[in-house]
Short mmCIF file of C-alpha atoms in Angstrom, two decimals:
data_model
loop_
_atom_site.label_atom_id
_atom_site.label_comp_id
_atom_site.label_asym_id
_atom_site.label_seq_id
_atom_site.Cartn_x
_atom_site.Cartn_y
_atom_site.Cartn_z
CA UNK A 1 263.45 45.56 252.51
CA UNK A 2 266.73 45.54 254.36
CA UNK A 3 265.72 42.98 256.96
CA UNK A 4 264.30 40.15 254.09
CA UNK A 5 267.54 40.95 252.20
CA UNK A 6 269.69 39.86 255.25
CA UNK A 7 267.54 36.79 256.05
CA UNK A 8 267.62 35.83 251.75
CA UNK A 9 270.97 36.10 252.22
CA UNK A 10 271.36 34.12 255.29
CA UNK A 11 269.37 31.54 253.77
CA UNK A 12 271.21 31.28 250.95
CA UNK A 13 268.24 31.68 248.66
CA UNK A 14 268.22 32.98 245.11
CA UNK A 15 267.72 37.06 245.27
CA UNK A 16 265.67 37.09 242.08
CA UNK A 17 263.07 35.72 244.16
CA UNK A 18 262.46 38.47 246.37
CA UNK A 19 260.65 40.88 243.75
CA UNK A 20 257.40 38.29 244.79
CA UNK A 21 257.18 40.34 247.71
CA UNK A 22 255.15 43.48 247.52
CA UNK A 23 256.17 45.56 250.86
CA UNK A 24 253.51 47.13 252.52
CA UNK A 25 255.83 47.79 255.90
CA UNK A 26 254.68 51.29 255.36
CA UNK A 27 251.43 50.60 256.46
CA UNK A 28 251.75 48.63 259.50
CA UNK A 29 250.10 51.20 262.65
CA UNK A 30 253.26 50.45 265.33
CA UNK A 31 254.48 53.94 266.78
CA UNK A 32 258.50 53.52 267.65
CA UNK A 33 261.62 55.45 267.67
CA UNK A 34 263.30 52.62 266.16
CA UNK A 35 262.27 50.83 262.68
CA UNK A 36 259.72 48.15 264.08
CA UNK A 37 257.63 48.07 261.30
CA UNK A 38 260.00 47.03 258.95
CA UNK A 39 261.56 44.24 261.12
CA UNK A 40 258.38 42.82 261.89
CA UNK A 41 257.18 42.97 257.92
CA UNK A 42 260.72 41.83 256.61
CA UNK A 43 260.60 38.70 259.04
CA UNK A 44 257.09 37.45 258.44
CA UNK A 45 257.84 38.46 254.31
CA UNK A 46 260.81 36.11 254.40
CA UNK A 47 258.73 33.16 256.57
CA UNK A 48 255.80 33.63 253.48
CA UNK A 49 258.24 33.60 250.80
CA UNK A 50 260.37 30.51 251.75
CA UNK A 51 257.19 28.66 252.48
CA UNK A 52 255.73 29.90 248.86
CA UNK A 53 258.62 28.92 247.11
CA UNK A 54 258.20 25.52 248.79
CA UNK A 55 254.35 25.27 247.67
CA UNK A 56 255.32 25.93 244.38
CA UNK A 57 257.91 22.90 244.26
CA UNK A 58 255.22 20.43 245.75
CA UNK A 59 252.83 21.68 243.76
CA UNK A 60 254.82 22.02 240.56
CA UNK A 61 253.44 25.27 240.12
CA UNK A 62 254.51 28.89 239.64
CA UNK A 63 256.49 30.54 242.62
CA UNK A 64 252.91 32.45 244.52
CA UNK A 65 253.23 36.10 244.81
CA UNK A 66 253.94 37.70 248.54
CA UNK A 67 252.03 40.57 250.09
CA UNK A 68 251.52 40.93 253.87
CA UNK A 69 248.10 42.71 255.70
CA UNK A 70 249.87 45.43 258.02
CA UNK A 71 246.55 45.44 260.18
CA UNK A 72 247.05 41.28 260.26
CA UNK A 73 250.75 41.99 260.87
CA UNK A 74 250.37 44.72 263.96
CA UNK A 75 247.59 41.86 265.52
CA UNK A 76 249.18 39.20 265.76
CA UNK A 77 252.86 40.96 267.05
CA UNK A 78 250.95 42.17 269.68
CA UNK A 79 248.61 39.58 270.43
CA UNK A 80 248.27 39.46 273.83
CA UNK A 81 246.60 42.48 274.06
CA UNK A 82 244.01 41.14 271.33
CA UNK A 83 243.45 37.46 273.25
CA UNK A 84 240.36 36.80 275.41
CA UNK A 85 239.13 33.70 276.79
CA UNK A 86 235.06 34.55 277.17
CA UNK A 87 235.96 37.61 275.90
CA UNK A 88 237.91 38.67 278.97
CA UNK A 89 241.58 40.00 278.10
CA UNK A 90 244.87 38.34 279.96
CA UNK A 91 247.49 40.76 281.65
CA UNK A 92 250.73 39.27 279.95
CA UNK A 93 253.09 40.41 282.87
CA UNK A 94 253.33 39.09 286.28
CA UNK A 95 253.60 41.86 289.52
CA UNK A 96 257.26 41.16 289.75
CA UNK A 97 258.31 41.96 286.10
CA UNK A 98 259.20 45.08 284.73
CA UNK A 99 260.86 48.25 285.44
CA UNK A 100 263.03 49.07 288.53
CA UNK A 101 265.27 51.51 289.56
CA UNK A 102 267.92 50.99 291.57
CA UNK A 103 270.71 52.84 293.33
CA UNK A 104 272.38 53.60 290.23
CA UNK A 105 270.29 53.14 287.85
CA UNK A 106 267.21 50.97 286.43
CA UNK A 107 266.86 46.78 286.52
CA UNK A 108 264.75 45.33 284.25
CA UNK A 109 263.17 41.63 285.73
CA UNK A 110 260.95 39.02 284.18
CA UNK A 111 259.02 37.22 286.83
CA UNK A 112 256.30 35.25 284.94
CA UNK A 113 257.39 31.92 285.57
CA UNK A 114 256.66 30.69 289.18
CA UNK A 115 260.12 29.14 289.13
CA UNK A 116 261.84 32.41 287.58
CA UNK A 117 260.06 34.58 290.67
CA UNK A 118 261.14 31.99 293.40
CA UNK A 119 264.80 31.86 291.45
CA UNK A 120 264.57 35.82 291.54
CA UNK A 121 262.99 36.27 294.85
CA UNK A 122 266.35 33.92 296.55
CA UNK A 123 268.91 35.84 294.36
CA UNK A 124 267.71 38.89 296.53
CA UNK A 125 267.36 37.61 299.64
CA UNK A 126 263.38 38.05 299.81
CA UNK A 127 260.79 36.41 301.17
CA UNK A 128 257.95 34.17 298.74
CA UNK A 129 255.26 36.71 299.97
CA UNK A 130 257.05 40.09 298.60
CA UNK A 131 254.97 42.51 296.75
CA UNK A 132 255.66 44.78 294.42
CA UNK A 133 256.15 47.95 296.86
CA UNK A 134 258.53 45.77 299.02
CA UNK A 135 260.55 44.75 295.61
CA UNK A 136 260.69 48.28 294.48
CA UNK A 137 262.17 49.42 297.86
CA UNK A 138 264.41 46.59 298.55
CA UNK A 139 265.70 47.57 294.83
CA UNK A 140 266.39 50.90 295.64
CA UNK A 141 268.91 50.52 298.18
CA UNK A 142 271.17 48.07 295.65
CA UNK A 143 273.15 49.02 292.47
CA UNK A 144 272.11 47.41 289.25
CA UNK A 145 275.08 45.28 288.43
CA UNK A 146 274.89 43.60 291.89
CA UNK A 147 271.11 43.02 291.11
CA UNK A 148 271.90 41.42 287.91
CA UNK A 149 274.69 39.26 288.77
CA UNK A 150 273.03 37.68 292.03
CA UNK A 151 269.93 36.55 290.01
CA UNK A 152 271.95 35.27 287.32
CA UNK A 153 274.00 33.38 289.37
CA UNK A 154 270.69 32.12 290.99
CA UNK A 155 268.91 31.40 287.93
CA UNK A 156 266.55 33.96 287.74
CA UNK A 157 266.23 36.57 285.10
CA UNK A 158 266.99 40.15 285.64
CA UNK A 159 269.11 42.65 283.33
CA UNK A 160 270.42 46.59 283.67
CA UNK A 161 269.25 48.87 281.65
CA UNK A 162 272.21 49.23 279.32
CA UNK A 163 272.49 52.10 277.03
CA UNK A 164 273.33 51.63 273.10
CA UNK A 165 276.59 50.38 272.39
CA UNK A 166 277.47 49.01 276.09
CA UNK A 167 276.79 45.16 275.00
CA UNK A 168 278.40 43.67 272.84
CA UNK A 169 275.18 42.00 270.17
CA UNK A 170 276.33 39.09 268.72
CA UNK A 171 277.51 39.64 264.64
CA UNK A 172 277.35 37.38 261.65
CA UNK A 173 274.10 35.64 259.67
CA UNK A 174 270.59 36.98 260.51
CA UNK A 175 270.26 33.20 260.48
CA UNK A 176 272.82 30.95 260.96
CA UNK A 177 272.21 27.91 258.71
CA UNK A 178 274.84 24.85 258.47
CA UNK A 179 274.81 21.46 256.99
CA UNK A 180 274.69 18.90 259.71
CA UNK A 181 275.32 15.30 258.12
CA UNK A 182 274.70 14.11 255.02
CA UNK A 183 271.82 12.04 254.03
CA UNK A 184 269.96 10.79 250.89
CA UNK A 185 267.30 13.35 248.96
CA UNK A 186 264.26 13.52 250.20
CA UNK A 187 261.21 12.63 248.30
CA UNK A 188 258.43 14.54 249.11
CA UNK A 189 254.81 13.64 247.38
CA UNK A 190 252.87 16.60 245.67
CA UNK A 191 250.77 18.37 248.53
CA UNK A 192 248.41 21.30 248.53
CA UNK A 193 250.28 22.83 251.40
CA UNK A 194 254.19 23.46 251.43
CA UNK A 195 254.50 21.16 255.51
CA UNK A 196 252.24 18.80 254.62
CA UNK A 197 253.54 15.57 256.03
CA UNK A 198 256.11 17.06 257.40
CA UNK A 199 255.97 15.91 261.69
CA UNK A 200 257.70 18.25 263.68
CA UNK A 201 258.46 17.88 267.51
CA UNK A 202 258.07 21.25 269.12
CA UNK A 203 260.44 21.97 272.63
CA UNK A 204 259.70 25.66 272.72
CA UNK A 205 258.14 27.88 275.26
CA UNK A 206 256.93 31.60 275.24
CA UNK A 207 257.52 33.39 272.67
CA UNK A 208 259.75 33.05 269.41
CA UNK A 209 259.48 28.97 269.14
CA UNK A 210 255.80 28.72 270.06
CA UNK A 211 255.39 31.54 267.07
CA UNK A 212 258.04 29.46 264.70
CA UNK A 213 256.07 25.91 265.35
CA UNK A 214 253.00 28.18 265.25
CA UNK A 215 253.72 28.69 261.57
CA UNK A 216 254.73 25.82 260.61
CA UNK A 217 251.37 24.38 261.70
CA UNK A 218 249.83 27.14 259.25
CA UNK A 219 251.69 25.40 256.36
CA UNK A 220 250.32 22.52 257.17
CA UNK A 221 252.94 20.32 259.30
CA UNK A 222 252.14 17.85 262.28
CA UNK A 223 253.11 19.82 265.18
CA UNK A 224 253.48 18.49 268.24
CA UNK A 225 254.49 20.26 271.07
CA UNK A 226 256.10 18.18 274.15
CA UNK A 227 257.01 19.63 277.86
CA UNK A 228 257.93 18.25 280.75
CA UNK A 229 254.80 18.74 283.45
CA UNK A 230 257.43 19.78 285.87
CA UNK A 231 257.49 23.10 284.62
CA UNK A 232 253.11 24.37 283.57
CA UNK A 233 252.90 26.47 281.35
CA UNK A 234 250.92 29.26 281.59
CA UNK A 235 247.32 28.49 280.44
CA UNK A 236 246.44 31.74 278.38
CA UNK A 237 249.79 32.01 277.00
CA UNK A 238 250.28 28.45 275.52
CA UNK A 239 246.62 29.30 273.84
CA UNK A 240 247.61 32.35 272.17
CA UNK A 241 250.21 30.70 270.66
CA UNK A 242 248.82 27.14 270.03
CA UNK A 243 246.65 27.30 267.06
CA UNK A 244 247.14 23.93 264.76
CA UNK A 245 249.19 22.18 267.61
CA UNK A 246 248.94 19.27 269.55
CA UNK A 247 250.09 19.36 273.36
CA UNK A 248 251.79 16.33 275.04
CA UNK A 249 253.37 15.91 278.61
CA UNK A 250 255.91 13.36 278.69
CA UNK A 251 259.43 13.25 281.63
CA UNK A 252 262.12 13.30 280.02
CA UNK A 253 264.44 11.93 282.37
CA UNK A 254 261.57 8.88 283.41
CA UNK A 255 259.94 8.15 279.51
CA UNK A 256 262.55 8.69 277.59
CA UNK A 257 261.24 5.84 275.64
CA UNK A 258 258.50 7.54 274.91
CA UNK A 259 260.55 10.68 274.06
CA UNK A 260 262.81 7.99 271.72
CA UNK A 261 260.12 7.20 269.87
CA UNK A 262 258.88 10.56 269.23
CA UNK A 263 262.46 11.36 268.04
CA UNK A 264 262.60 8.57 265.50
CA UNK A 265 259.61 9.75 263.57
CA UNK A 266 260.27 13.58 263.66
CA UNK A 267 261.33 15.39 260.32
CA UNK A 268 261.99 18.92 262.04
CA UNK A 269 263.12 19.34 266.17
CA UNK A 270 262.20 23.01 267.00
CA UNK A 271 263.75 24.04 270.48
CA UNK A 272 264.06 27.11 272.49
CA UNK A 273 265.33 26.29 275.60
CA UNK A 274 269.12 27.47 276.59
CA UNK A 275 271.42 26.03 274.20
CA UNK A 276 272.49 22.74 275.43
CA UNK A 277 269.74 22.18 278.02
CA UNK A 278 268.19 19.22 275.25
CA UNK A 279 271.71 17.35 275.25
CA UNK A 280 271.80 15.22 278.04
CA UNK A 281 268.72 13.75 276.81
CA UNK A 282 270.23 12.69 273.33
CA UNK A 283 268.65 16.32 271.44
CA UNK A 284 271.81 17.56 270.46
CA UNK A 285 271.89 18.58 266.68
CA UNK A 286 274.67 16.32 266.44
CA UNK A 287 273.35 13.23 268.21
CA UNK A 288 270.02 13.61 266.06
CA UNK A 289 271.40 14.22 262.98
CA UNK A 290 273.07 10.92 263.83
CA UNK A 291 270.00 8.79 265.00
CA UNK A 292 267.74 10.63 262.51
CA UNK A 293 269.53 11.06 259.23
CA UNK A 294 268.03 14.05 256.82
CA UNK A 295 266.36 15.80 260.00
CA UNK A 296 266.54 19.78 260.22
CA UNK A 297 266.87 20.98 263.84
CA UNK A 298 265.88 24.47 264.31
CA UNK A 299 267.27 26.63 267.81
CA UNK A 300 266.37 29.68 268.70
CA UNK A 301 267.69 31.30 271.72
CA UNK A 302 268.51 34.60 273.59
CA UNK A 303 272.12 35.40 273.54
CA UNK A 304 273.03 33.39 271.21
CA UNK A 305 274.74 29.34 271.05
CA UNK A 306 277.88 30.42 272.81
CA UNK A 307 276.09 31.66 276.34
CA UNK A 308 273.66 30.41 278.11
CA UNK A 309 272.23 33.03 279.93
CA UNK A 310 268.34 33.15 280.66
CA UNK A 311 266.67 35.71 278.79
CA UNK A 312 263.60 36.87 276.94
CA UNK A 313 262.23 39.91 274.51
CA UNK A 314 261.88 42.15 277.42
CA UNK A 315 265.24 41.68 278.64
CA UNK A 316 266.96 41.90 275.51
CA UNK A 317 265.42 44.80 274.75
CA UNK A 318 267.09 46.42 278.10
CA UNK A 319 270.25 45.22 277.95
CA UNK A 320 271.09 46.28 273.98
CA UNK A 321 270.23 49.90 274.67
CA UNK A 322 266.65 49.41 272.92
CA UNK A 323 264.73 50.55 276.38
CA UNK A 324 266.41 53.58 276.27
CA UNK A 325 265.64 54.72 272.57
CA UNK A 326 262.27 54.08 273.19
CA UNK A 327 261.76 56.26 276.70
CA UNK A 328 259.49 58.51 275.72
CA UNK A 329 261.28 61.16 278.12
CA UNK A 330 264.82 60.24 278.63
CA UNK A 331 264.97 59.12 282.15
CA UNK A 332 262.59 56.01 282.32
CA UNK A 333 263.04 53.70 280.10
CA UNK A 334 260.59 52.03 277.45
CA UNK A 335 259.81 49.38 275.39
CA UNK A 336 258.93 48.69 271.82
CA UNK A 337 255.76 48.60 271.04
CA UNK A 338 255.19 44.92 270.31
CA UNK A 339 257.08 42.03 271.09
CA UNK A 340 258.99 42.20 267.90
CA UNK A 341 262.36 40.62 268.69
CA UNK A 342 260.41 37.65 269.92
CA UNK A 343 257.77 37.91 267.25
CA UNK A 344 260.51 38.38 264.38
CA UNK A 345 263.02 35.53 265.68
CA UNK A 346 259.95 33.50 265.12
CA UNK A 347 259.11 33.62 261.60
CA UNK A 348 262.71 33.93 260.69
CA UNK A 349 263.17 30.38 262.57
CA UNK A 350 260.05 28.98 260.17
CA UNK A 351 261.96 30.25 256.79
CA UNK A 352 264.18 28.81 257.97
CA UNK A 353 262.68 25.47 258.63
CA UNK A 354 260.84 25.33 255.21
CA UNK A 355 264.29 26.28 253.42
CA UNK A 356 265.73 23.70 255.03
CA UNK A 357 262.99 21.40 253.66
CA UNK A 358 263.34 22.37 250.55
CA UNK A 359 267.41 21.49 250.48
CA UNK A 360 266.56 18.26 251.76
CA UNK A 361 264.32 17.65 248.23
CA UNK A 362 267.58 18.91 246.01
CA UNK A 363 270.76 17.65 247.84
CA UNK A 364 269.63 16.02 250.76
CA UNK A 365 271.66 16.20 254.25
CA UNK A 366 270.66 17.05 257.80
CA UNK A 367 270.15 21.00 258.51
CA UNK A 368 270.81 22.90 261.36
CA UNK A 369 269.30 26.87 261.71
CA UNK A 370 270.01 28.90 264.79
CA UNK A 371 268.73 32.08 265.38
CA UNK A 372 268.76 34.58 268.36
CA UNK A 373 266.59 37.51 270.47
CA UNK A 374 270.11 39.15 270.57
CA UNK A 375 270.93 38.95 266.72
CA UNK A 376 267.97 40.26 266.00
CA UNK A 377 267.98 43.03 268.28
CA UNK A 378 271.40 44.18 266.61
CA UNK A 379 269.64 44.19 263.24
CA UNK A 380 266.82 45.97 264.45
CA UNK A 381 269.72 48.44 265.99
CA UNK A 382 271.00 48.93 262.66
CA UNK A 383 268.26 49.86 260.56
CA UNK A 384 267.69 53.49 259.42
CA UNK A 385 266.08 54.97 261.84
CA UNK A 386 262.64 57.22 261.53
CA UNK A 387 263.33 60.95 261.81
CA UNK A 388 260.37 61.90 263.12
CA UNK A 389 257.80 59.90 264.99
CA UNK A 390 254.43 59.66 263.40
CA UNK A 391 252.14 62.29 265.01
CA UNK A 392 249.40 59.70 265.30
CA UNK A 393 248.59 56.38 264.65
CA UNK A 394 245.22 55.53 262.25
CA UNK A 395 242.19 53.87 263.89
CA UNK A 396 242.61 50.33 263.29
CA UNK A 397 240.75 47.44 264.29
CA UNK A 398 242.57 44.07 265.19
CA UNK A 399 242.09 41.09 262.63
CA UNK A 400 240.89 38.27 265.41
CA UNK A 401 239.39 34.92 265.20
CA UNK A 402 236.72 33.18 267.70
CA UNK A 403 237.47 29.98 268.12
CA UNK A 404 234.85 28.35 270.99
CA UNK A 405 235.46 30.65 273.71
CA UNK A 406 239.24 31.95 272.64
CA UNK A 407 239.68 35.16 270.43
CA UNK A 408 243.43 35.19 269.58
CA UNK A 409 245.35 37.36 266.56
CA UNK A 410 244.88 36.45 262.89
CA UNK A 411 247.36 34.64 261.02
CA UNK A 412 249.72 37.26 259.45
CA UNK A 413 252.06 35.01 257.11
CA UNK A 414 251.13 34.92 253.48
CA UNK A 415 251.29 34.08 250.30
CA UNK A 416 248.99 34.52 247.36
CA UNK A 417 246.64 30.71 247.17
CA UNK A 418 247.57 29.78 250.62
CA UNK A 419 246.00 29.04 253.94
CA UNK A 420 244.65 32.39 255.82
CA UNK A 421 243.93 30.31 259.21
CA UNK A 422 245.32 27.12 260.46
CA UNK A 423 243.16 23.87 260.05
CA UNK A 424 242.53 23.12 264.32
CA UNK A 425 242.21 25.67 267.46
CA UNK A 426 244.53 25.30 270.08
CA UNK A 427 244.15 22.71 272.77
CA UNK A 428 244.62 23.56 276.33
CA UNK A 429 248.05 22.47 277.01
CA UNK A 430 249.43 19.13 277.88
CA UNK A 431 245.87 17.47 276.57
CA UNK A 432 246.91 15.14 273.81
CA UNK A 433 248.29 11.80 273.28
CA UNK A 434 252.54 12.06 273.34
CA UNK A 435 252.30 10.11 269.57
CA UNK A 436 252.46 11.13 266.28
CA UNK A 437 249.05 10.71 263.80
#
């Protein structure tokens, strides 16, 4: 279990405490040239462990026992292709994202966010009302590197195709976890799940945060998830990720009393945002560690701390080479067959969270855990890879819950005793009150 051995590791954790965790990666039905199956299974192992091991310190009880569904586990990494409102299904990519060649090569764009196509759309010189025929020819006519550095520069979100080994991933922890201040122990009371009472203020969007908070919420913390209403999110997408959340709108340039106050309550700050974006409004790990003595502030990002470049799964996956491996005949690229980087960074983010928590009960201090798309792209990268493909996949049918008129993916974290489904649905975002219970 190479990938919960780097994350143990990264967490400092005791290694003994990984033979809890029976791995049934093996049985997980994702078809890949690359070692998905473990990456997903190793992430959402290590998110189930660290939260067992805190359950069994609240609960002054025996460390639980760790063993993962793979049908559970292929659901919910893929789960927009599982989620229905009135049982109709969502198409998770907007006309403007995806694959494009170009003069020299192939562009890979993300275009989901009305402010990402408009950003995208300008970079190029386009009008609001392009398709995507006129996109694919204007595309053809420019090379990929002058594609990719206008709608950088212009804020949108566009990557070449990059082949293994021509970007640089970034190195180091699987996680990156640092002591942020000091502060006194914290006393938790006994409680049947390992976040109970634990309030956590969520500034993520699509995908990895939502999934991290999203977890969190299934150990039994108060999440509450704030944006700004200048940027909606999209409706579907905030659902399939919003089980056992609460969804607040609050400026954060106009309330930031409101956001103050939010602050000075919160045990955990969760954001996923480019790195620094959060500082001008006091959110700095730093600054809160400061105001908010024994708080754990969790970051995950794409590129890493030291760029901020946009970026998401998709585009990761292009520009470390991963769209390549997984062409299925060597001259268009591919993708992987879930979501995983986003999906992984996730429930690595949550262990880390509920480590965190857990240090705060035995030496107190303020924590800081960082993790990134990019990082865990390289680790994926640097797995043994399959020799063979599997011929085909078993039938399997996807482990989904009904809640009202929303079917979304199964929880897949677990430990033996613990919660299989979180305790509220999701709530249509930006619905609830911008306070804490």
């Amino acid at each position: 279990m190479m990938v919960l051995d780097a994350a143990w590791r990264a967490l400092g954790e005791d290694p003994a405490a990984l033979a809890l965790v029976r791995d049934t990666a093996a049985g997980i039905p994702l078809q890949s040239a690359l070692p998905v199956t473990r990456l997903v299974h190793d992430s959402i192992a290590a998110a189930s462990l660290s939260a067992a091991l805190l359950a069994a310190r609240r609960g002054s009880s025996a460390v639980p026992q760790v063993e993962l569904d793979p049908i559970r586990v292929a659901t919910a990494v893929t789960s927009e292709r599982h989620f229905r409102v009135d049982g109709v299904p969502m198409n998770a990519w907007a006309e403007l994202s995806g694959f494009w060649p170009t003069a020299d090569g192939w562009i890979r764009t993300h275009a989901n966010y009305p402010h990402h196509r408009t950003a995208l759309l300008a970079a190029l010189g386009l009008s609001d009302t392009t398709t995507a025929d006129d996109l694919l020819r204007h595309l053809h006519k420019r090379s990929s590197l002058e594609v990719e550095d206008a709608a950088v520069a212009a804020g949108g979100i566009a990557s070449i195709v990059r082949r293994e080994g021509e970007l640089q991933l970034p190195s180091g922890p699987l996680i990156d976890m640092t002591r942020e201040g000091d502060a006194p122990v914290a006393v938790l009371d006994d409680a049947a799940l390992p976040a109970q009472g634990i309030r956590v203020l969520d500034f993520t969007r699509v995908l990895a945060g939502p999934v991290a908070t999203r977890t969190l919420a299934l150990w039994g913390a108060e999440v509450l998830r704030l944006d700004s209403p200048e940027h909606p999110e999209i409706a579907w997408q905030h659902l399939d990720t919003g089980a056992g959340k609460r969804s607040a709108l609050v400026d954060f340039r106009r309330e930031r009393a409101a956001l103050d106050a939010l602050v000075e309550r919160a045990d955990v700050v969760v954001t996923g945002y480019r790195p620094g974006s959060f500082d001008q409004f006091g959110l700095s790990p730093r600054e809160l560690a400061r105001r908010r003595p024994g708080v754990v502030v969790a970051r995950v990002s794409a590129w890493g701390q030291s760029s901020d470049r946009r970026g998401f799964d998709s585009i990761v996956q292009a520009a470390s080479g991963i769209a390549w491996l997984e062409s299925s005949d060597g001259t268009t690229p591919g993708a992987l067959p879930a979501q995983a980087l986003d999906h992984s960074a996730g429930y690595l983010l949550a262990a880390a969270v509920t480590s965190a928590v857990r240090r705060r009960m035995d030496e107190g201090g303020s924590w800081l855990a960082d993790v990134s798309l990019a990082r865990v792209a390289a680790e994926l990268l640097a797995l043994e890879r399959p020799r063979v493909r599997r011929a085909k996949l078993p039938t399997w049918v996807p482990t989904t819950v009904t809640r009202a008129s929303v079917t979304s993916a199964a929880a897949a974290p677990h430990y033996a005793g613990g919660p299989d489904d979180w305790a509220s649905r999701a709530v249509p975002w930006g619905t609830s009150g911008p306070a804490w219970r």
